[in-house]
XYZ file of C-alpha atoms in Angstrom:
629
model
C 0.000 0.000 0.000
C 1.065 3.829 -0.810
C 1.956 5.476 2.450
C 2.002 9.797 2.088
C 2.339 11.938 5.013
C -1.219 13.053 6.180
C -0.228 15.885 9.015
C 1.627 15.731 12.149
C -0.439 16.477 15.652
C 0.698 16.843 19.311
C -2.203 14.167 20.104
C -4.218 11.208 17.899
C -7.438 10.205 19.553
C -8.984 6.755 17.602
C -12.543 6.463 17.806
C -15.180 9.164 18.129
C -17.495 7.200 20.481
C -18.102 8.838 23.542
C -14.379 8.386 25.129
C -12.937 9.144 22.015
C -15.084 12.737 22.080
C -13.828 13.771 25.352
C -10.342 12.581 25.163
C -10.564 15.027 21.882
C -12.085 18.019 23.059
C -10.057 17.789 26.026
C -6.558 17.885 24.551
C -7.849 20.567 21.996
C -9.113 22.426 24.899
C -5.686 22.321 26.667
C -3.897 23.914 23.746
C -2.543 20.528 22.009
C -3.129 20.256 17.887
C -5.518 16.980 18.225
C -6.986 14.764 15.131
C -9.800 12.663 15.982
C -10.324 9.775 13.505
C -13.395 8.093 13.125
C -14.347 5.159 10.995
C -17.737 6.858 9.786
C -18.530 10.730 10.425
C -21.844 10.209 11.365
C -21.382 7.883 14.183
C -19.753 10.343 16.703
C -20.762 9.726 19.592
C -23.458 7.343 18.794
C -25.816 5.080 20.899
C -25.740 1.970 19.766
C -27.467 0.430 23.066
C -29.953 2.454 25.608
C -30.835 6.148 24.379
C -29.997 7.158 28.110
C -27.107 8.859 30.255
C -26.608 8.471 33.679
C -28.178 6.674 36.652
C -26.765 4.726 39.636
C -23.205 5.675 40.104
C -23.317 6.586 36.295
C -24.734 9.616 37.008
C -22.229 11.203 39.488
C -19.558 10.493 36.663
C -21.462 12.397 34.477
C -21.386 15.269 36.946
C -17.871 14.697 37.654
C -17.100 14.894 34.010
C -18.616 18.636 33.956
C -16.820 19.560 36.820
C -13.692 19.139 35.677
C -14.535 20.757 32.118
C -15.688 17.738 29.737
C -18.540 17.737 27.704
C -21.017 14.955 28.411
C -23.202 16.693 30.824
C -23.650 19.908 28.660
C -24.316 17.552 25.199
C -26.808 15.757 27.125
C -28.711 18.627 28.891
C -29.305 19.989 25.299
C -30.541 17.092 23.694
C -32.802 15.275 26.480
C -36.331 13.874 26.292
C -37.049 13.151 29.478
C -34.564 14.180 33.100
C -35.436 11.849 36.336
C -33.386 12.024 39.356
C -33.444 8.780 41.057
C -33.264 7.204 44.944
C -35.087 10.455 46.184
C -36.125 8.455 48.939
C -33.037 7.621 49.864
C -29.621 9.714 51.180
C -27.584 12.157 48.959
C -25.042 9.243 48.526
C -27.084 7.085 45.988
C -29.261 9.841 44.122
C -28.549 9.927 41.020
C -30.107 11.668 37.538
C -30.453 10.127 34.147
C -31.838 11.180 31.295
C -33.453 9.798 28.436
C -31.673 11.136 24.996
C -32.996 11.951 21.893
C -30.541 9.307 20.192
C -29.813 11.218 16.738
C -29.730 15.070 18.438
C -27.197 13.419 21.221
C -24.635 12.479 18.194
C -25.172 15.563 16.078
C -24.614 17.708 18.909
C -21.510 16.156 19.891
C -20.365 16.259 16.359
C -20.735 19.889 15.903
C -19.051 20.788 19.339
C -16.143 18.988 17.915
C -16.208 20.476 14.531
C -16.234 24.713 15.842
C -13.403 22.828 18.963
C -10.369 25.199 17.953
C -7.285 23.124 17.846
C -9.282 19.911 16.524
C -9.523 18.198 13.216
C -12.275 15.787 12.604
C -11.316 13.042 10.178
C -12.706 9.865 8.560
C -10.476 7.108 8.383
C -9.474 3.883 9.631
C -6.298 3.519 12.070
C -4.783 0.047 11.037
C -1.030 0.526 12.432
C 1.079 2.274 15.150
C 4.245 4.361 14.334
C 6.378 2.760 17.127
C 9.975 4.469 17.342
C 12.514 2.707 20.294
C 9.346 2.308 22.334
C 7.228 4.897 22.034
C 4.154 5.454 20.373
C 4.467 8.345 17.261
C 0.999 8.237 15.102
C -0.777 6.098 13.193
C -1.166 4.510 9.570
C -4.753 4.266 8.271
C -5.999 1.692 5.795
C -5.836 4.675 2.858
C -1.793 5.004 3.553
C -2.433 7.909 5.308
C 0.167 8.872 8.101
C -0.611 10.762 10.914
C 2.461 11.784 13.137
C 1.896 12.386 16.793
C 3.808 13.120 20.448
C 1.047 10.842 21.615
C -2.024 8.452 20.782
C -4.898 7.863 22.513
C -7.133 4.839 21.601
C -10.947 4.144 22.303
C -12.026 1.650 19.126
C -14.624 0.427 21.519
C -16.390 -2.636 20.611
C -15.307 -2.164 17.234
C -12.165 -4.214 18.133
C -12.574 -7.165 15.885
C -16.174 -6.712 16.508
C -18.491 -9.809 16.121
C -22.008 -9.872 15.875
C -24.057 -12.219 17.100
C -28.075 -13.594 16.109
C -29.022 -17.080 16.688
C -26.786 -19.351 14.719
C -25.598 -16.673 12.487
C -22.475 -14.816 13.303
C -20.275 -11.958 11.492
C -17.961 -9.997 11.519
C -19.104 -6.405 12.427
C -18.729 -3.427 14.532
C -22.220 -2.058 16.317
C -25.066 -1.432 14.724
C -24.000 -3.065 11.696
C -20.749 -0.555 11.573
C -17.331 -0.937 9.736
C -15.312 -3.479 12.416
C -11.259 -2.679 13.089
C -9.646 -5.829 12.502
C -5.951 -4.270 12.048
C -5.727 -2.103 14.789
C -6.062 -5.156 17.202
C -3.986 -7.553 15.185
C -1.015 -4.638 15.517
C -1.692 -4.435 18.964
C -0.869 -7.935 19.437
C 2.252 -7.680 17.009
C 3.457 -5.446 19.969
C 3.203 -7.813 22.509
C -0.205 -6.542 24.312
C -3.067 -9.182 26.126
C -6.021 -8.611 24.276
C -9.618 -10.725 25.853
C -12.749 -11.107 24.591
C -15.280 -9.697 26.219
C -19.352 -9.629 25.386
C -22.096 -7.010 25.475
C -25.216 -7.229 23.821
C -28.536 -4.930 22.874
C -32.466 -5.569 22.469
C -34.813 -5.512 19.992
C -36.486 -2.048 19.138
C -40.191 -1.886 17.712
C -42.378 0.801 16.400
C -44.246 2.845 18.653
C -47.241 2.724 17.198
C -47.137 -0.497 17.792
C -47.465 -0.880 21.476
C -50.607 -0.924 23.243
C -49.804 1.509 26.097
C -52.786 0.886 27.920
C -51.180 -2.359 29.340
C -48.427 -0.029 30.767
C -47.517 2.231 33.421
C -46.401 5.134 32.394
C -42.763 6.538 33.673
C -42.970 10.298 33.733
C -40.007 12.609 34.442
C -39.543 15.031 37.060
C -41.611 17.786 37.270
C -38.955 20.154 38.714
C -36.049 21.164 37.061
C -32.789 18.531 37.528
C -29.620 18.916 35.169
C -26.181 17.300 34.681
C -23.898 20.157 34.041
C -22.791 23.018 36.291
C -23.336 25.466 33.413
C -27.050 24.551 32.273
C -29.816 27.218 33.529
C -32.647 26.063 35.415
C -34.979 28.281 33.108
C -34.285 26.083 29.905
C -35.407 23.098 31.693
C -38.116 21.262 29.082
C -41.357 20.063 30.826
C -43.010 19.069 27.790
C -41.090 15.594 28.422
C -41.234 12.382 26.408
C -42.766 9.910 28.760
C -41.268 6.086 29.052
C -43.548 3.006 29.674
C -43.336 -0.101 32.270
C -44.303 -3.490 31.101
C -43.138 -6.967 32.244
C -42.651 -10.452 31.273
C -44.579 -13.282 32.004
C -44.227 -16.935 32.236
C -45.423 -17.594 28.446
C -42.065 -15.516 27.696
C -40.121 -17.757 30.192
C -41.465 -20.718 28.513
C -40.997 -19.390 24.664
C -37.362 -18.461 25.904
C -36.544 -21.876 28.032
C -37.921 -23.952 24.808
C -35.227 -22.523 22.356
C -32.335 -22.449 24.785
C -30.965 -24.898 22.153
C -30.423 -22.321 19.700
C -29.560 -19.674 22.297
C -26.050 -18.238 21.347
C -25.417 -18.045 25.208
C -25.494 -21.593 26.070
C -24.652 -23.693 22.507
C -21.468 -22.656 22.411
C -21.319 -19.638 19.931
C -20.536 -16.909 21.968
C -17.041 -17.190 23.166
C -16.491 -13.681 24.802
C -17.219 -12.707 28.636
C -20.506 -11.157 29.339
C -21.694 -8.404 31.399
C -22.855 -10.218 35.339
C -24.832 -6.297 35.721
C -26.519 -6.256 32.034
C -27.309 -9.599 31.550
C -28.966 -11.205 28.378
C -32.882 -11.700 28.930
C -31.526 -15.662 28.362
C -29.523 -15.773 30.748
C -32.059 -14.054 33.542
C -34.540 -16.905 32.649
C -31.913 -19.395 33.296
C -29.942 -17.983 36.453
C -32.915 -16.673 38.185
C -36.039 -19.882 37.144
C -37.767 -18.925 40.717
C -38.965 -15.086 39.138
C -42.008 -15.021 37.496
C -41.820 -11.654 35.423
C -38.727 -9.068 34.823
C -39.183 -5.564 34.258
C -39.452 -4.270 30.689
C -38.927 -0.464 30.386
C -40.386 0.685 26.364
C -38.188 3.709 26.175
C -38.524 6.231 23.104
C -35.202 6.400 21.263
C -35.808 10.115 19.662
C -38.251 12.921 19.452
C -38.490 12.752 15.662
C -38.766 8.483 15.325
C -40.980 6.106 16.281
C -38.928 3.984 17.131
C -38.579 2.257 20.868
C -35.386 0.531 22.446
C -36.851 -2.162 24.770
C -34.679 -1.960 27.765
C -34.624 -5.575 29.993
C -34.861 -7.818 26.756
C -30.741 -7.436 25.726
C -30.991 -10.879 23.481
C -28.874 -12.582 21.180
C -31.641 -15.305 20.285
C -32.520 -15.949 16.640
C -34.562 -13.390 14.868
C -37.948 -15.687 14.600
C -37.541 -16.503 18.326
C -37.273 -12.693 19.307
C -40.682 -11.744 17.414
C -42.415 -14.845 18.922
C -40.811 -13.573 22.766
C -41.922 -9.792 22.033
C -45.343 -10.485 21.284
C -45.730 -12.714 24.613
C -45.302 -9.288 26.570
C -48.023 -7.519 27.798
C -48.681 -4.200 25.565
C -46.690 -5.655 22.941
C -48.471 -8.542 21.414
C -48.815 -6.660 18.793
C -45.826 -5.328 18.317
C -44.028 -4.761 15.041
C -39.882 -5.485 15.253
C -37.760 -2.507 13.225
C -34.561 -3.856 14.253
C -33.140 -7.058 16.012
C -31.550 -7.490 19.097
C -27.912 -9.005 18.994
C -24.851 -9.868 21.171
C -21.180 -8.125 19.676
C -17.886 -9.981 21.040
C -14.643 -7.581 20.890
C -11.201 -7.019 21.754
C -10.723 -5.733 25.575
C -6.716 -4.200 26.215
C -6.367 -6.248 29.727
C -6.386 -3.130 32.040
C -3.123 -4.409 34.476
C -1.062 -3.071 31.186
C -2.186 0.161 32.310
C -0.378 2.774 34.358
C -2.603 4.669 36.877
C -2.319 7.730 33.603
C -4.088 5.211 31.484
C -0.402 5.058 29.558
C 0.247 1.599 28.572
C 3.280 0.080 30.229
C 4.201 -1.544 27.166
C 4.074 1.270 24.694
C 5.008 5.241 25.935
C 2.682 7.756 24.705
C 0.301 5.131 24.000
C -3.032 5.842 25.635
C -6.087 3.554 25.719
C -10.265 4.641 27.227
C -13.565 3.286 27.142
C -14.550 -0.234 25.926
C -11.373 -1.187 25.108
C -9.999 -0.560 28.870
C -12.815 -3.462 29.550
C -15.570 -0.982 30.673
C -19.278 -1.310 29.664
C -22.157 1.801 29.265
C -21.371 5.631 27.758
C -20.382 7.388 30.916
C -17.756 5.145 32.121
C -16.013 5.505 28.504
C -16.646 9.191 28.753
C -14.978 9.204 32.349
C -11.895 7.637 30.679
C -11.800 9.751 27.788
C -11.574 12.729 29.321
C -8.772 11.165 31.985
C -6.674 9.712 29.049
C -7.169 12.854 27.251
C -5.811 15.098 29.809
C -2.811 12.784 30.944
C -1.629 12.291 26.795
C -1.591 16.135 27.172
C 0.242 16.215 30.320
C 2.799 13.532 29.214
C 4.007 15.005 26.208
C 4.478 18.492 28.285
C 6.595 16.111 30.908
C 3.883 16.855 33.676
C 3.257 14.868 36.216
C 0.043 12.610 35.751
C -3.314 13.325 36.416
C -4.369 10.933 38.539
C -7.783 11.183 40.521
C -7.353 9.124 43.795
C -10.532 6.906 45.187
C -11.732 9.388 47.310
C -11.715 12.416 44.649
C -14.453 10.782 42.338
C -15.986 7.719 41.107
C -13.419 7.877 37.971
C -11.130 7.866 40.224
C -12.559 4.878 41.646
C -13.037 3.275 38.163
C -9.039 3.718 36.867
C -7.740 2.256 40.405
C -10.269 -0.831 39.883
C -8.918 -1.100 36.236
C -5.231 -0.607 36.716
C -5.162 -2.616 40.401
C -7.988 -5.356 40.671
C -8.303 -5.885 36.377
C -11.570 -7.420 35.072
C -12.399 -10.250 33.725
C -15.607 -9.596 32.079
C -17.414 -5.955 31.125
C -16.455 -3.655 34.263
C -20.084 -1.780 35.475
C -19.399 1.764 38.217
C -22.042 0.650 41.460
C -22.383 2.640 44.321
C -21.027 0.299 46.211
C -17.480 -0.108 44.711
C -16.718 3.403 46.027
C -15.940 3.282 50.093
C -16.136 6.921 50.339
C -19.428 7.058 48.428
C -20.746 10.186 51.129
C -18.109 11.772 49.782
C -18.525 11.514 46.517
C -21.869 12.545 45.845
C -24.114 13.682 42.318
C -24.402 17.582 44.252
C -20.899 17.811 45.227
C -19.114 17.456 42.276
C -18.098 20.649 41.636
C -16.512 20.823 45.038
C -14.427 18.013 44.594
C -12.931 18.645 40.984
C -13.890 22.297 39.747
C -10.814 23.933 41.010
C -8.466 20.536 39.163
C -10.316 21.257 36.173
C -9.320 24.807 36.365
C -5.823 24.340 37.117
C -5.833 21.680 33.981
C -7.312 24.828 31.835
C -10.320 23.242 30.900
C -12.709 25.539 32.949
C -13.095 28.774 31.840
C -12.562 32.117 33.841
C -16.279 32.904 34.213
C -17.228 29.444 35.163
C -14.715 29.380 37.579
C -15.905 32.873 39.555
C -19.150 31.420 39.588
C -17.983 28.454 41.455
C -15.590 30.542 43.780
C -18.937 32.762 44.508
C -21.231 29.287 45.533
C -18.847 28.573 47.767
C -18.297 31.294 49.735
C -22.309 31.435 49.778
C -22.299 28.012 51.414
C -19.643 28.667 53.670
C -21.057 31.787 54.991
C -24.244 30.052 55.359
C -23.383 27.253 57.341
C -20.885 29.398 59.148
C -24.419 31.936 60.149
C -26.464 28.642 60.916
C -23.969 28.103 63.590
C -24.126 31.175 65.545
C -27.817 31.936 65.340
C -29.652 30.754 68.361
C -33.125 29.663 68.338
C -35.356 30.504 71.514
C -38.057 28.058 72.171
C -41.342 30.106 71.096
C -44.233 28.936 71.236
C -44.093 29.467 67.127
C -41.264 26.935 67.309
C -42.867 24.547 69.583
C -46.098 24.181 67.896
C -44.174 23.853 64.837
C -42.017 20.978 66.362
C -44.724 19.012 67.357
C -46.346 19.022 64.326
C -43.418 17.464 62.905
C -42.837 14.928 65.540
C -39.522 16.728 66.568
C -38.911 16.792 70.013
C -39.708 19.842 72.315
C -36.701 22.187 73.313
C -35.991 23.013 76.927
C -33.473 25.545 75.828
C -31.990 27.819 72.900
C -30.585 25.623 70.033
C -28.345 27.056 67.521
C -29.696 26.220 63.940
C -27.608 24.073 62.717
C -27.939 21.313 65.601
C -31.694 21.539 65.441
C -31.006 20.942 61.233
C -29.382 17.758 62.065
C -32.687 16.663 63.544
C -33.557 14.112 60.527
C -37.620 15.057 60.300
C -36.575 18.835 59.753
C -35.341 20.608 56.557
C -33.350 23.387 55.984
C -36.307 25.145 54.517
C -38.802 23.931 57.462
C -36.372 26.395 60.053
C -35.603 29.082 57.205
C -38.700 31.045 58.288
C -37.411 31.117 62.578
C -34.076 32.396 61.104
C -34.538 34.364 57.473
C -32.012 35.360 54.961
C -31.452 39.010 53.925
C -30.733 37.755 50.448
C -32.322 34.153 48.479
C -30.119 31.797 47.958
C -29.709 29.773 44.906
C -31.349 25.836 45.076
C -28.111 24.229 44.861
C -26.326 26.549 47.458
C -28.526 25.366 50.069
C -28.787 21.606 49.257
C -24.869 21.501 49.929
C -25.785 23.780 53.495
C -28.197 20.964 54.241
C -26.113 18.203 53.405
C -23.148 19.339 54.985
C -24.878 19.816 58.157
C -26.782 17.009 58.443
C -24.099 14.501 57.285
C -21.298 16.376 59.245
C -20.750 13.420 61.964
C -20.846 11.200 58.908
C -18.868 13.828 56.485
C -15.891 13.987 59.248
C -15.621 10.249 59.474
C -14.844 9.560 56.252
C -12.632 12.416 55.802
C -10.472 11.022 58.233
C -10.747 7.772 56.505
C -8.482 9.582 53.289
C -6.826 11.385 54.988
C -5.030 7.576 56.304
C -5.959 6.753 52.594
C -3.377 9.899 51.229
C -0.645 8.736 53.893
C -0.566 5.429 52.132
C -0.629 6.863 48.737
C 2.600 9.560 49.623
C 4.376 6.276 50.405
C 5.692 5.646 46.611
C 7.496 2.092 45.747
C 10.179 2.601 43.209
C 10.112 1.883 39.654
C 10.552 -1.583 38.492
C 11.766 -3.505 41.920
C 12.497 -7.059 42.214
C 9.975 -8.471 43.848
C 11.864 -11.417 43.611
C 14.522 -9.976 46.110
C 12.242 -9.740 48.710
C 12.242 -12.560 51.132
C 8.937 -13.847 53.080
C 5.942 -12.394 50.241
C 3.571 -15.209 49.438
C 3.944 -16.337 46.142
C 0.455 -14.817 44.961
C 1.058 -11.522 46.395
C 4.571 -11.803 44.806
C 3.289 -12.856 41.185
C 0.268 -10.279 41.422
C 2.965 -7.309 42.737
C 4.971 -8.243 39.247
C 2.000 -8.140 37.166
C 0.389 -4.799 38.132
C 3.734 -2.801 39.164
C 1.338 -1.036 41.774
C 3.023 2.949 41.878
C 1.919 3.852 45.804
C 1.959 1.469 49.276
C -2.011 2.500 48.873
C -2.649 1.059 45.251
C -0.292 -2.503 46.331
C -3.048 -3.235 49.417
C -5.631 -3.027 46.988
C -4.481 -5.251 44.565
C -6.273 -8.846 44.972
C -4.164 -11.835 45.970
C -1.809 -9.445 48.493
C -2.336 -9.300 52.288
C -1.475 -6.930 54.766
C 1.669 -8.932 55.653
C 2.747 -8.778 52.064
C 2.088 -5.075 52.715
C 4.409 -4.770 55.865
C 7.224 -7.061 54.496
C 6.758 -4.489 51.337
C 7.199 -1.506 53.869
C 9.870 -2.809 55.615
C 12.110 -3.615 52.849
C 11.206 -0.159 50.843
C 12.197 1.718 54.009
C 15.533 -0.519 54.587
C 16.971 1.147 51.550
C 18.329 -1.798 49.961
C 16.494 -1.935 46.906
C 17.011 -4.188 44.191
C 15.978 -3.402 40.806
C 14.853 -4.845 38.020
């Protein structure tokens, strides 16, 4: 093949899917000359699965992705159908918002942020080959010859990586949705001595609209009352005319259609090869591992304002195409239903994430970056998440900065790259709540708090936003610093207004603040025993509230990283010989060569060491004798 030089860049992103988008803008945004490459222009941040953004967990990523200056949470706020915040009933530390995209608007959005992005060039092509000079990473060849010369790479072909689809018996090769598949990239990876796994996701059937009988369905509204992702979006352009989603389940006539043609289920003859998701499983495979349920929830969820079209969340299936129509038809509201497309399952190449430094930089390549899918991730936001983290440290590296690295207790990215790069996966990697330990801390209203002021210092917030922010904050500390000196007398206002809460009586003055923490009153119940000279903004005195209430809580866990940060100063040195250090078990030892672990903090995390592999670690670090690789 003709090679000619194509242009030279400080950074190559591979992939527009949602990592690939924010690794871009980022890097543009930071002053670096970036190329993003895409195999087809108008898939840029496309949604091949659920038309949705955020929930559990997902959500607060989201948020933390605005707060430190990426783009998800402002594309998404534009282009919604429908905004619900979630777990209201529950504390601040598992709330979370998700919205319900219009699918099409979501990708053209993104596509024309990157196309007016100053320092960005959007390009078509394929990436089939890395320049690799003594080690380190340089650009990249497309299948047209073209050559692309770069300080660094960053690559997020997604589950495009020798992408296989899968329906029934049949199986191709193909990336989602019928997309072009990379086949090159991956084979070149493995010419360059990386572990590559299979992994497995799949997506359901959608059906037309006017189809479904939504009188057998509960309807799913949104909120009534403004709730948005990003920091920037005004409350006053919130849309109420929202796009409602529907509830349906199955039944046991789907159970049986499903358990009677397990014999040409994909899942269990055989076919599929790759490691599926244990959080998104196959509709299949729910039948199978859970026989004592009588019905699963079926959520009919609109994939567009301007389509008919319906993405039928709960029935992910890679089942033949007749079975599928016969399975549909069994639910309630849809036994009529006509299928537009069918559901499949896609197999792909997954980078094995303990080749990863805590940057994202692959240990085996330098200036070789890697996000999203291909990390071994599953669902938009955590790709996004990585995008933007990859993004920023390619950037950093090629200025010879230190890394950017978010710690477990700054954000639940933070928490997703230390689970990566310490504990691996070994099948689709889902963010829960409950994989964060510091989860009060890291919460969907706090965001800003925790990473506004890094994403300024990065230069990916601007000026303006960042006044704004310095401005909330010194509203909420004023505010809880007034709630704390104003003393409450016990009127007979006050008293009548405690009982008819159920709040105990006061035999004294109370300050404001400790009669706050009471858990039946809110901040606005008191407001009117102790009034404001000036309104303050909705999200000024949520974090008042929560800071009070939770302070007992708040202080705890505080104290909790600050041990956490101790651990993390304590750095091992680069490339020791594990082998020259007498008493580790031989698991710890093997797992300790195999992950490289940077900090004292990330080796007790890793799975197979102990805390006496830990102190024999300490010990011989601090002895001074240390013998390298």
């Amino acid at each position: 093949m003709q090679t000619y030089e194509a242009g030279s860049y400080d950074i190559v992103v591979v992939g527009a899917g949602h990592a690939g988008s924010e690794a871009a803008l980022a890097a543009a945004r930071m002053g670096a000359k970036t190329l993003l490459l895409t195999m087809n222009l108008e898939m840029v941040a496309f949604m091949p699965c659920n038309p949705s953004i955020g929930g559990p967990a997902k959500g607060v990523v989201v948020r933390e992705i605005d707060a430190l200056g990426g783009q998800m949470g402002r594309n998404i706020d534009k282009t919604y159908i429908q905004m619900r915040m979630l777990n209201t009933g529950k504390g601040p530390a598992v709330r979370a918002l998700r919205a319900q995209a219009d699918k099409q608007t979501y990708a053209q959005e993104m596509k024309k942020t990157i196309e007016k992005q100053e320092n960005l060039d959007l390009r078509q092509g394929i990436a089939e080959e890395l320049i690799v000079e003594d080690g380190i990473c340089k650009g990249v060849v497309t299948n047209t010859g073209a050559i692309y010369r770069s300080k660094a790479v960053v690559l997020t072909a997604g589950t495009s990586s020798r992408g296989q689809i899968i329906i029934g018996e049949l199986k191709y090769s193909s990336g989602p949705n019928n997309s072009q598949p990379s086949i090159k990239l991956s084979e070149n990876l493995l010419a360059h001595g990386f572990e590559l796994a299979r992994f497995k996701t799949g997506t359901p059937p959608r059906i037309k609209g006017s189809t479904i009988d939504y009188s057998k369905t509960e309807i799913q509204a949104g909120d009534p009352e403004p709730h948005l992702f990003s920091f920037e979006s005004d409350e006053k352009d919130y849309r109420y005319d929202q796009i409602p989603c529907w509830l349906t389940y199955t039944n046991e006539q789907t159970h049986e259609e499903i358990r009677a043609n397990l014999h040409r289920a994909p899942m269990f003859t055989g076919i599929v090869e790759g490691v599926g998701a244990r959080y998104c499983p196959s509709i299949e495979d729910k039948i199978v591992r859970f026989s004592d349920k009588p019905s699963h929830q079926i959520f009919l969820e609109p994939e567009g304002e301007n389509t008919d079209e319906y993405y039928v969340q709960g029935l992910s299936t890679s089942l033949p195409e007749d079975v599928q129509i016969k399975l549909l038809r069994t639910v309630e509201g849809l036994e009529n239903a006509e299928m537009m497309r069918t559901g499949y399952a896609i197999e792909y190449d997954v980078v094995v994430p303990h080749q990863l430094k805590p940057s994202f930089e692959t240990k085996i390549l330098s200036n070789l970056f890697t996000a999203g899918q291909m990390n071994g991730t599953s669902g938009y936001e955590e790709a996004a998440g990585q995008g933007l983290y990859a993004g920023i440290n390619a950037v950093r590296k090629i200025r010879d900065q230190e890394p950017f690295v978010l710690g477990r207790n700054d954000g639940y990215i933070g928490v997703m790259v230390d689970d990566l790069v310490t504990k691996g996966t070994t099948e689709p990697y889902r963010l829960l709540t409950s994989r964060a330990e510091y989860r009060l801390l890291l919460r969907h209203d706090n965001a800003d708090f925790r990473l506004t002021e890094q994403g300024y210092q990065l230069g990916l917030i601007s000026e303006e936003r960042y006044a704004a922010f310095q401005a909330k904050k010194q509203a909420v500390q004023e505010e809880i610093k007034r709630l704390n000196k104003v003393r409450l007398k016990p009127s007979k206002e006050l008293q009548d207004f405690l009982e008819s809460k159920g709040s105990a009586q006061l035999k004294d003055g109370i300050l404001v603040a400790e009669l706050l923490r009471r858990p039946e009153l809110s901040y606005h119940d008191l407001l009117p025993f102790a009034p404001l000279e000036v309104e303050l903004a909705k999200d000024v005195t949520e974090q008042v509230e929560i800071s009070i209430k939770y302070e007992g809580y708040i202080t705890k866990a505080v104290e909790k990283v600050e041990k956490l940060k101790r651990m993390e100063a304590k750095r091992i040195p680069e490339r020791i010989d594990y082998d020259a250090i007498n008493g580790l078990a031989t698991e710890a030892r093997q797992r300790l060569k195999l992950i490289q672990p940077e900090t004292m903090a990330q080796a007790s995390r890793i799975s197979g060491v102990n805390p006496a592999d830990v102190s024999i670690l300490m010990v011989y670090i601090e002895q001074g004798k240390i013998a390298k690789v």
